[in-house]
Coordinates of C-alpha atoms in Angstrom, one line a residue:
X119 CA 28.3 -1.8 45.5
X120 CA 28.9 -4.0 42.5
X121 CA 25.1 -4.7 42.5
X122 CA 24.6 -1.3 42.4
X123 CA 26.7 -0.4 39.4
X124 CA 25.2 -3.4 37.7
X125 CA 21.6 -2.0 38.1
X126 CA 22.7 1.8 37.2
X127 CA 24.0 0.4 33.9
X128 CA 21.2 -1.8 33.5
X129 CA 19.1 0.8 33.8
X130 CA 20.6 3.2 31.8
X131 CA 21.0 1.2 29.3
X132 CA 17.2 0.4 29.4
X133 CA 16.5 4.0 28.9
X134 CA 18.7 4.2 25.9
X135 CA 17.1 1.9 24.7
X136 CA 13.5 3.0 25.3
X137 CA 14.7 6.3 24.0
X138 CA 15.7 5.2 20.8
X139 CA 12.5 2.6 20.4
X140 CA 10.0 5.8 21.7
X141 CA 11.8 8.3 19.0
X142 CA 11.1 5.6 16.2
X143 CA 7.8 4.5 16.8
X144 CA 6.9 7.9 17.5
X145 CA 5.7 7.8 13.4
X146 CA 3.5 5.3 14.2
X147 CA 0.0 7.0 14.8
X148 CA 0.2 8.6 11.3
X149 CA 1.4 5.8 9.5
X150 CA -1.9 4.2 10.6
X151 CA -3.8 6.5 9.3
X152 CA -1.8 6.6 6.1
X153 CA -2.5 2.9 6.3
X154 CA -6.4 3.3 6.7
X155 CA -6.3 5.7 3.8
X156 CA -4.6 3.6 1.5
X157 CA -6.5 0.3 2.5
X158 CA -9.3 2.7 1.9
X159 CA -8.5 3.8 -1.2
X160 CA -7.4 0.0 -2.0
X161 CA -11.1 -0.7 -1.7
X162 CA -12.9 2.1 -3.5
X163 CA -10.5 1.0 -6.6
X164 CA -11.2 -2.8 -6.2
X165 CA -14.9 -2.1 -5.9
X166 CA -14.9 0.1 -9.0
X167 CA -12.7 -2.1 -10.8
X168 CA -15.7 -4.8 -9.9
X169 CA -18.3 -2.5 -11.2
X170 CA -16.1 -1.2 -14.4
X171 CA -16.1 -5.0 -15.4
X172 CA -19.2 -5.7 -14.9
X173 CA -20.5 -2.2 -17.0
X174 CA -17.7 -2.5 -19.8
X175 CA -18.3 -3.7 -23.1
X176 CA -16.5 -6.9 -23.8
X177 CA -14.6 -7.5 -27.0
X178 CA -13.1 -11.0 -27.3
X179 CA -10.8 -11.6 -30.1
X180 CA -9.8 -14.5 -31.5
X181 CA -7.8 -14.7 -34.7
X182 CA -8.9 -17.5 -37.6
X183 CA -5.5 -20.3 -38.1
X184 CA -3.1 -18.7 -40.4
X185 CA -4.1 -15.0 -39.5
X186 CA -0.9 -12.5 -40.0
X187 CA -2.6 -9.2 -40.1
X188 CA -2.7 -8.6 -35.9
X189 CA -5.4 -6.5 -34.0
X190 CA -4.2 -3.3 -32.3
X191 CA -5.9 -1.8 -29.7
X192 CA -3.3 1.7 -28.4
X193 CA -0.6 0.2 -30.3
X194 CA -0.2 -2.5 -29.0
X195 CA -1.1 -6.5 -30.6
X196 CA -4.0 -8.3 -28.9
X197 CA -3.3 -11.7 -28.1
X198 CA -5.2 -14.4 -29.7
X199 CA -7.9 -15.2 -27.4
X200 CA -7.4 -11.8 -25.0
X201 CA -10.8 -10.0 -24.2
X202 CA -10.7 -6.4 -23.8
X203 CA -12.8 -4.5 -21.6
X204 CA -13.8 -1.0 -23.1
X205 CA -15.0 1.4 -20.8
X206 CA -15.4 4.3 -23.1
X207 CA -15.0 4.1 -27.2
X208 CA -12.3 2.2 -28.0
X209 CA -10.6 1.3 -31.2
X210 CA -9.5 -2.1 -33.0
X211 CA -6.9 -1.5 -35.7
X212 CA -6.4 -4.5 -37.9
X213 CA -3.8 -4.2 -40.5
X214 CA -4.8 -3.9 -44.2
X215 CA -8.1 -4.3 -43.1
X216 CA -9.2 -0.5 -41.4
X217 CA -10.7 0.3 -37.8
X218 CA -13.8 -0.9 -35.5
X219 CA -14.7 1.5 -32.8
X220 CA -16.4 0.2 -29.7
X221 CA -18.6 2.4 -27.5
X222 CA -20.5 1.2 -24.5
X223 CA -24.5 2.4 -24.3
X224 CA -25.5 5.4 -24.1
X225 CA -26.8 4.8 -20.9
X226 CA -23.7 3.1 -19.6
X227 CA -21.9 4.3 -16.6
X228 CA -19.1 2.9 -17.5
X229 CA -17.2 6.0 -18.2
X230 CA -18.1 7.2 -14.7
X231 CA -17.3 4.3 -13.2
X232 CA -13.7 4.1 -14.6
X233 CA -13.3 7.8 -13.4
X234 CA -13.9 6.9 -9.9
X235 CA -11.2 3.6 -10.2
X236 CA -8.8 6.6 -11.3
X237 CA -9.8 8.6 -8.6
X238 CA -9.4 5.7 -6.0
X239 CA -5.7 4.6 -8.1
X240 CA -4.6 8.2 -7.5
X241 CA -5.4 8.9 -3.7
X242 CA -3.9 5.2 -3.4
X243 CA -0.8 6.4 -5.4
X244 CA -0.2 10.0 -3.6
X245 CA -1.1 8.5 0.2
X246 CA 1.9 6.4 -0.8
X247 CA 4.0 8.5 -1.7
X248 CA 3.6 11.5 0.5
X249 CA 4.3 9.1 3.6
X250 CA 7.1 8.0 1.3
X251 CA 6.5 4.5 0.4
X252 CA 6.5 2.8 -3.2
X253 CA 3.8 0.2 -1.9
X254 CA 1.1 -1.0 0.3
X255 CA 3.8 -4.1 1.4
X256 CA 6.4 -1.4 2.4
X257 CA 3.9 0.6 4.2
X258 CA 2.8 -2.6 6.4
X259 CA 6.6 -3.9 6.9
X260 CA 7.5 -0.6 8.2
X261 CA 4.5 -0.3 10.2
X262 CA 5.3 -3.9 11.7
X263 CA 8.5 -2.7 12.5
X264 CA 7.3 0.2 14.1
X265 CA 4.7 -1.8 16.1
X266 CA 8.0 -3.8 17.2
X267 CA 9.7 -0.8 18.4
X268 CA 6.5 0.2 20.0
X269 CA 6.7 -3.2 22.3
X270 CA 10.6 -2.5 22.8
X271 CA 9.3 0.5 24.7
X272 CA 7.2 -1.2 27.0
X273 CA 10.1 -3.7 27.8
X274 CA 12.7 -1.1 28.6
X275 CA 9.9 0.4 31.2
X276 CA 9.5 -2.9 32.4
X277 CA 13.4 -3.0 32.9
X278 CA 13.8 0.1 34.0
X279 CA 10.6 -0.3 37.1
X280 CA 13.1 -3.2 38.1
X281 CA 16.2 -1.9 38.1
X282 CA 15.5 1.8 39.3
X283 CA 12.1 1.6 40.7
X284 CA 12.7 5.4 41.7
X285 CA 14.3 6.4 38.9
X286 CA 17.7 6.6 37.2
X287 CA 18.5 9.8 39.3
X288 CA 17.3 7.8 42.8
X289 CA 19.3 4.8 42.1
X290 CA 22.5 7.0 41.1
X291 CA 22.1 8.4 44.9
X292 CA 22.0 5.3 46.5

């Protein structure tokens, strides 16, 4: 009789626990494909990124010993020796001095190609945040956690097929 109660408790305790673990990873399949969008996304951005680079005029600046009057590119001071990428037109303020404006060729398609980065960064950024997540790390962590709760399913069956091999319901009859 004792080794009766043991296994009834055992076993309901295995389906608690399955229970809990099947409710949890229950998310799983569409956190995959959230995954696969945003790795997809990852990838169109990185390529175009590539590509923008590559298309982009390059400015290099580099300021002559002594020089106080800084560069401004947006408001903000270009560092000595920083090399801007420009995409589409871009202009160089220097203090006391006036204004350069950059523009890629005419028949650069570097304005289209920084259109589709955006594109990629945005899908990226709203496949994140519609599953609810502020990152591809937290994403894959939860998913891993998932995928543990997942396995914990399988175990409690595995318990459960030992314990009660007929079921809960048999084994509380016996």
């Amino acid at each position: 009789a004792r080794e009766l109660v043991r296994r009834l408790a055992g076993a309901r305790e295995a389906w608690a626990r399955r229970t809990a673990a099947a409710t949890e990873s229950a998310a799983l399949p569409a956190l995959q494909k959230v995954l696969a969008e945003v790795r997809r996304q990852e990838a169109g951005a990185r390529e175009a990124t590539l590509r923008l680079e590559a298309a982009a005029a390059r400015i290099a600046v580099r300021y002559m010993d002594g020089a106080r009057m800084p560069v401004e590119v947006d408001g903000r001071k270009v560092g000595d020796g920083e090399t801007l990428l420009a995409a589409t037109p871009t202009t160089l303020r220097i203090a006391g001095v006036g204004e350069i404006e950059v523009a890629p060729g005419a028949n650069s398609s570097a304005a289209d190609i920084a259109v589709a980065r955006d594109r990629h960064t945005q899908g990226l950024a709203a496949a994140l945040a519609q599953a609810g997540f502020a990152d591809v790390a937290a994403l894959a962590a939860h998913i891993e956690v998932l995928n543990g709760q997942k396995a914990a399913v399988g175990e409690a069956d595995a318990r459960l097929a030992a314990l009660a091999p007929g079921g809960i319901d048999a084994l509380a009859r016996e």
